């Protein structure tokens, strides 16, 4: 496989210049999808059952805005990605159809559910604005992106070390100076961790692969089995830097005042929040309406009011970016230049055996119940 | 007519036979005791009558109702019996009044009638004015009275007592024996009384049923049990007895025999068990109070004296035979002195081993 | 009548509640995929891997060693605390008792994170303070080590031992201690030679109980073990069933392994608690409790309890308060306080809903659970209904199954019923999970009630139902209330099964905090942890001071 072909280089979010006018334009443009008939039918459905994986608080505000706009009632259920997907799958298999929409940060799962016949084919009007690598037309649509970079605690690095992190690319992680100062989570701890490790162990194996991870392992990292303490201890200064740092969580700690900074070496893996309508949705019209709305500029811009993420529509831009607010004003902050999205459509990525977990465990001498 | 009939009752716990084929009847208005050492099956029998224990096989009738027969067990609450428990079982969360009224309330008796009857019964048992107290505030004797009041107020066809006096101290126990008996006589309730205390059974009962190892050993009036024990166990359990191994050396008809004790001592005695013809080795039962001093009697030596006030228990050695004698205290006897004794032939009872 | 009919009510009920979910675990262990997956087939591979291959057997070994150490430490600590608070003139005993059980209020996950905040080697607050004040270098405290994990689990399980042993101590005839004192034994001599042997059966019960529970705990080792030094089966179960790739077969196979271990534990526990019964005799008289006078040891002993209280309650709760209210940028020496997290949590719609749901589940579950526990105990112990032994064992089964595996079984049991997705399914799962506790406490309570008290009622003409209601229930009330409080605590705190059965309509606080943690949002999870603690503390304080519930009760 040729790696360069799998790396999508995009000018990111740089529709910034268009920002405000574009949103208005986009609303007019997406109107055809949200027809009066659809709205009426959705209102007849009355409620919408939403299985989601995104952060519970912002998602609630976002779906409330939708519900208020169209006079519907929302029923949200949030779970971590794999338990959520497993639940949806099992409910579908026994014919207990409760979910109208499934939103999850791993679209390969949605593609898998589609192969099993549990996903409805529906093309929202706004889908056309979403780049091709961030959707599978008619099946799933990526809504928001969360890039993963190197997170670090600014109190525990020297200026010289910070420069290394900001400019040294992914190889900065392999520097022996981080011995005893590095923290990570196993690829089994979640879908985004798995995607992150997948890039280095599979897609970019020739360039990074085992030798690179071995250097990380040689730094005797603190290995966390779950994400919560990983971020919390970085903020507390227990260790200095982490890989697979989700921008969403890092920036949340930044906003809480933690001395946390980050960089996005290229290529930058992203977690993609993607959404599908279920095949046997109990409220099919409401489901379509939501799929329409969440792919409009209006729907995506609404999300950015509550949460930290990138929209998949190039015409929707984080207002903080435009206003140079929060971390966008920080001199250390740099936009990611190149996204790694190839795994989103990689059949091998969805291999339920997840062979790289075993390989990773071996490199890090990490024993768990996962024996590949 | 009998008020209670127990026929072929068997209770098995696994391989253990707690009650082994027990049959007896109790006549209306009678006071009958089930007497025996612990583990003899008396309490189990009583609990089968109450319905608190399940009979393995057998029949029990109360009045004309068959309460236990193969394939049928009337539940305890519908047998029309009541019981006074060893632990009194006074409900600590209820007042004395509520304890006694419980059975009436269960029967939905009007409350005015309940008040009258509870007051009446409390007076009967001598607990006038104690209605508002709680069980835990009463002495053992008073709790006992509450338990009795609670049992009699339901006017049971059969009143059962499960060692009701065994938790009381000695003085109170003796007083309560008479009180209970007087109450039973006044109410005329057919009663079955379980006890391991032979004195208690003797004092109170019209009839005693003596049990051992799940079986009935002997039944009859207190006097007949004392005077005519059916076997070694009965002789030893009821009262004190000199039980001596002997050999029958001559029979005189009319149930009278001559026996020879170890050491060659011969005595004349009689058989009290109907239909039993002794021969060879037998047991001889001599009650200690029937060993009397007699100047021309059998020579013996006093080996020990225990002074009990009204009587003294004297241990004697007559040849190879050790005898206990209860002698009036006015004769002063000293250890080591010689004493001649006699035993009246009517007091020498020949008893089969089993 | 009742006697013959009750098994026909109880056996189907227990079958649905407990046997079917446990059955799904066994079935799942032999399936290659999810039960409803049409491509899944029967296989022996998962069970073979778990039961015969070295990694799992090594993990099993270390699980048993850790659970054993935890049970020993927690039992020794618990018996010491119980003796001090129920048999001696230790100062401030009533407050001490409430303090001793306070660790039960925290879910183990949140509790473990609190310890990480306190005792991680570099940034742990204790280490930061030690470096600043005493000039130490390196880590004074490091909870992320095998001994740290064992100690924290022991601190966490100590209240269970305390509750069991304190009840036994209270029920003991003080004349035994008096006899020893008269014969010239000192305080400690009396405690060791007389008191300890008398409560030994309760102690053994507590030991097995904690052993079984510790085997199934995943949160503490999962959070604290950062270098894979501690292998723990329950962590494997969690990773196999909640992280990628979901491998329910392996989780279920490990579940069956833990099940057998637990069943052995239960058998030993039953044996030990049967022995315990010989000693526990409560008469109507009630003992006048004579307290052992500690004299010069009084304050040192108070200090000992104080150390425990500081370690198990004060420090973790301070850490939670720190996480919830201190701005992330501040240091412990110059904290910047913020209400933003608390406000963010408390004003959100999801918290309001979750609080209501938590209260509903928290009130209904213990009520049904204690009712069912008492009914089973009455049927088994008193009526000796047919199939009593089977009922007795089935009732204990759910304790033997890790929560997450049991939750999956409950999912399959109810997914096609109307209860699924509602509060009802949570209540059903929790009642099943906690009925062993309610049953054991009810059973012990019945054993302590003289049977004659109930028989007297029967002979007065009341049937079994009326007897249960009028006589047994009021007499067992103190024990039943303490069982209620215990199940209330469990139900408010429970996570594993709740996550597997959550829906849009039945989110409870623990699931909410689990979701916050999934986003790495420790401050919000800390706020929810404190909120849960406030609910539980309010419930327990109401129980203690309004309903006069004695917290300790023999299990």
PDB file of C-alpha atoms in Angstrom, chain C residues 102-111 114 156 312 316-317 320 493 529-530 533 536:
ATOM      1  CA  UNK C 102     -18.505   6.088  54.810  1.00  0.00           C
ATOM      2  CA  UNK C 103     -16.131   4.477  52.259  1.00  0.00           C
ATOM      3  CA  UNK C 104     -19.146   2.474  51.078  1.00  0.00           C
ATOM      4  CA  UNK C 105     -20.634   5.689  49.704  1.00  0.00           C
ATOM      5  CA  UNK C 106     -18.070   6.050  46.952  1.00  0.00           C
ATOM      6  CA  UNK C 107     -18.227   3.953  43.858  1.00  0.00           C
ATOM      7  CA  UNK C 108     -14.925   2.109  43.588  1.00  0.00           C
ATOM      8  CA  UNK C 109     -14.111   3.800  40.296  1.00  0.00           C
ATOM      9  CA  UNK C 110     -14.419   7.321  41.683  1.00  0.00           C
ATOM     10  CA  UNK C 111     -12.711   6.235  44.877  1.00  0.00           C
ATOM     11  CA  UNK C 114      -9.453  10.007  44.215  1.00  0.00           C
ATOM     12  CA  UNK C 156     -12.542  -0.091  50.669  1.00  0.00           C
ATOM     13  CA  UNK C 312     -10.349   5.959  53.996  1.00  0.00           C
ATOM     14  CA  UNK C 316     -10.267  10.574  49.379  1.00  0.00           C
ATOM     15  CA  UNK C 317     -13.078  13.047  49.922  1.00  0.00           C
ATOM     16  CA  UNK C 320     -12.652  14.672  45.329  1.00  0.00           C
ATOM     17  CA  UNK C 493     -23.623   3.294  43.744  1.00  0.00           C
ATOM     18  CA  UNK C 529     -19.420  11.384  43.167  1.00  0.00           C
ATOM     19  CA  UNK C 530     -19.949  14.043  45.826  1.00  0.00           C
ATOM     20  CA  UNK C 533     -22.300  10.703  48.556  1.00  0.00           C
ATOM     21  CA  UNK C 536     -26.304   8.338  50.478  1.00  0.00           C
TER      22      UNK C 536
END
